[in-house]
Amino acid sequence: MTESFELPFGGDDSGRVELFKSYNRFASYFEDATRMKVVTYCDSPKFILELFDRVETLEYLEVVVGDIDDYRERLIDKPELADRLEQLKRDGKLVIYLCENKEVHSKVYLIEYGPSSDVSRREAESDTPDSSTGDETANQQTLGTVESAVEEESKDSSEEQLSEESEETELSPVREATAIIGSPNLSSNAWTRQANAGAVFETSTATELWSDLENFYEEHREYNKNGPFLDDLTERIANTDDDREEVLTLYTEGKVKTRDEVGQLHGRLDERVEAEADKVDLVLGDDIDLSEDVEEAVEERAASMDDVSQGEEAKNGEESVAELDPGDSGDTRINLSLVGHSDEAIETLAKMTDFDASLSGDSLTATPRAVQQYKRDVFEVPTMRVSRIESDEQNATPNNVEFGDHLTFHADGKVYQIGQPLPDDRDRVASALQGIQDYFETVDKYGNCNDPDAVKAHMAEALLWMMWAPFANRTAAFYSQYGIDLDKALPNLYVYGESDAGKGTFAEFALSLISGGRVKQPVDADEIGKREIRGMRSANTAFPVVVDDITKDTVNRLDTFRNYWGNWTSEASYPLFAFISNDKRPDEWFRNRAKILHFDVNFDTSYKGEAEVNRLIDQENPLFLWFTHELLTRDLELTDDDDALRVAREVMIDIYEYANEPVPDWFPRRPADEEHDSGRDRWYDLLQREDVSTEDRGDTLRVTFPEEMSTETYTYMRDPPTVARVEKRGRDLLIKSPKEFVGWLGTPPAGVDLPDTEAKTDTQEEISEAPNDDGESGFLGRVRGLFS
């Protein structure tokens, strides 16, 4: 029985064909390896790390992976694995090449050993016995040996040639080497059910054979077109101020940008609903305002009744209106083909049969109301999204989607169109604005707080966010053209305050305003987890998801938001989230992706106050209809700041001007979380304390807390913006970006005197006299002077 046999070679090279009955036998050639270049079809990132752990001498590994399946998928939800691979790559120890467009089934192994490696010794110690052992079965058969004399170097070789060869040898030391070409994959998977064979060549790195083998390997590497794997991750880490851990988590959650299957089906379903159901403009009052196409149909039907008496005509005319009234569109049925879709996707839509829908074979039949009930039941929010305009361009792509001038809102078995120009009656606009102000002024009537204007500003900022959130996908399409990080440019909302701060009441008021009173209750926090967050991306809605009474710890665990927009395309609609909590600020990674607002107020328990707020919640207010039209008819543009609500502020200020009403002093003309920051005031109070020591080290600022305040350091650490880079070390806080921190402190509150800068060192004087971004000389230095 022959398990291996030698190949005829000349010179010092030797080779054989070998049957590998076990992975251990194959892997024995990796022992003592210092460098490896490999072409393999099957492989895993985890196995590569195991190889480095097992072969302690391994200094460099280069792998060409022939499987065209997305290699990055194998890192999903494995940030620790990606971390180690990227670090090995960064240290120059690992390079992985992918074959993006062609499957490569070759298996090639070029293995170099260190100077101390002894190939013959390793063979003697291997589990394959030699023919000289006397075993009955010979495991190796020599076919023949062709001996050739090694030519002596010519004595008249020039000294220059010898010098070049010597230099080359010094740069690339000659190593013992083994090459294997055959069937084994690098990974140990399936070896318990397989046997593999390969040609094994034992040589050195100085031979012509080795040079040919390296060229053979390089031919395989040519199938890689996009450069080394993880180059994009290395670039992200180098070009961001985010923590490495945060970047890795985001990277390993992201997938290829393709719209998910269930999301596609929901999108097609909503398009069918909008095509079949009558559209009606949402008006807040007793009148039904039919859209133009419905009005024309009513007129045509009425004109065809010439043979009917006038009285009967009137009666039939009323029936025609009722027949075309979207309120009766419940009998309209839509069909959706499910041919070619996965069982999992079909099973998801099968939940619709709990309502007025049926699933037969590969076809779903439902009414618009059934679709709406299903989506409200599964996702707890209705369908609302910016209308899209179909492009006539044959080569249009999802990134070329054009957005319309209104929102579509699915409710009551109808498809509402939201968005109306400001009316000629300016008093009506003023009345709507007053309705909003009446709500905010409950702070003055029933609230207990230190700064009513600051509270109203934060409430108004939260309402601006609620009114802006349904348009976030339009903004995402604009930003994505410039490669802007959508997860940070499109912030979620986090509102915190005491239990009687009116947070839940605010949620009802805001939801009622943007839905015309059709949605008032927020989502319960017990219903929200990572799975639900991911699922919402398939809902095809931009209606904001407001989650009430959630804990900070729960939010911190929702790391899906690290890369929430990673799979988004402009034909999809993703909702933003608003979290209502009694807890203070969540972790830094979430704060980087959210607007944090503080309702620093406590409302009296009063039946009168409760009744007034309920009246304001139930009151129909058309402000959002006009806001929508004004916002969608304005072009988006890049700005010099990161104020996501800039356009929303401008729209509201313009509406005030249109109504000839003064803009309230408390209205946030710039972000309320910057204009009214309780954390900033808290820091100024801290810096005035005698038991707190501070130090200006030039590139850092240090604050040392007394023992009795040691538990409060976390609160102060979370107050400044993340760009200030505040770190906790024992009872110290180190501020690693002083300029950003001092800029955040800004103008001190009343009662805080800034020190003079005369006694400062030359370095500190230079800092203090340098003009800030507003061109003001010396002010930042005086603020910095608070650090002795």
PDB file of C-alpha atoms in Angstrom, residues 34 170 374 484 644 660 689 722 781:
ATOM      1  CA  THR A  34       8.568  31.510  10.156  1.00  0.00           C
ATOM      2  CA  GLU A 170      22.084  39.524   3.429  1.00  0.00           C
ATOM      3  CA  TYR A 374     -50.655  44.493  10.506  1.00  0.00           C
ATOM      4  CA  ILE A 484     -20.980  61.590   5.657  1.00  0.00           C
ATOM      5  CA  ALA A 644     -29.093  68.563  12.319  1.00  0.00           C
ATOM      6  CA  ASN A 660     -46.431  88.535  11.921  1.00  0.00           C
ATOM      7  CA  ARG A 689     -14.919  75.165  44.893  1.00  0.00           C
ATOM      8  CA  THR A 722     -17.255  63.939  23.649  1.00  0.00           C
ATOM      9  CA  GLY A 781      -7.503  82.288  27.910  1.00  0.00           C
TER      10      GLY A 781
END
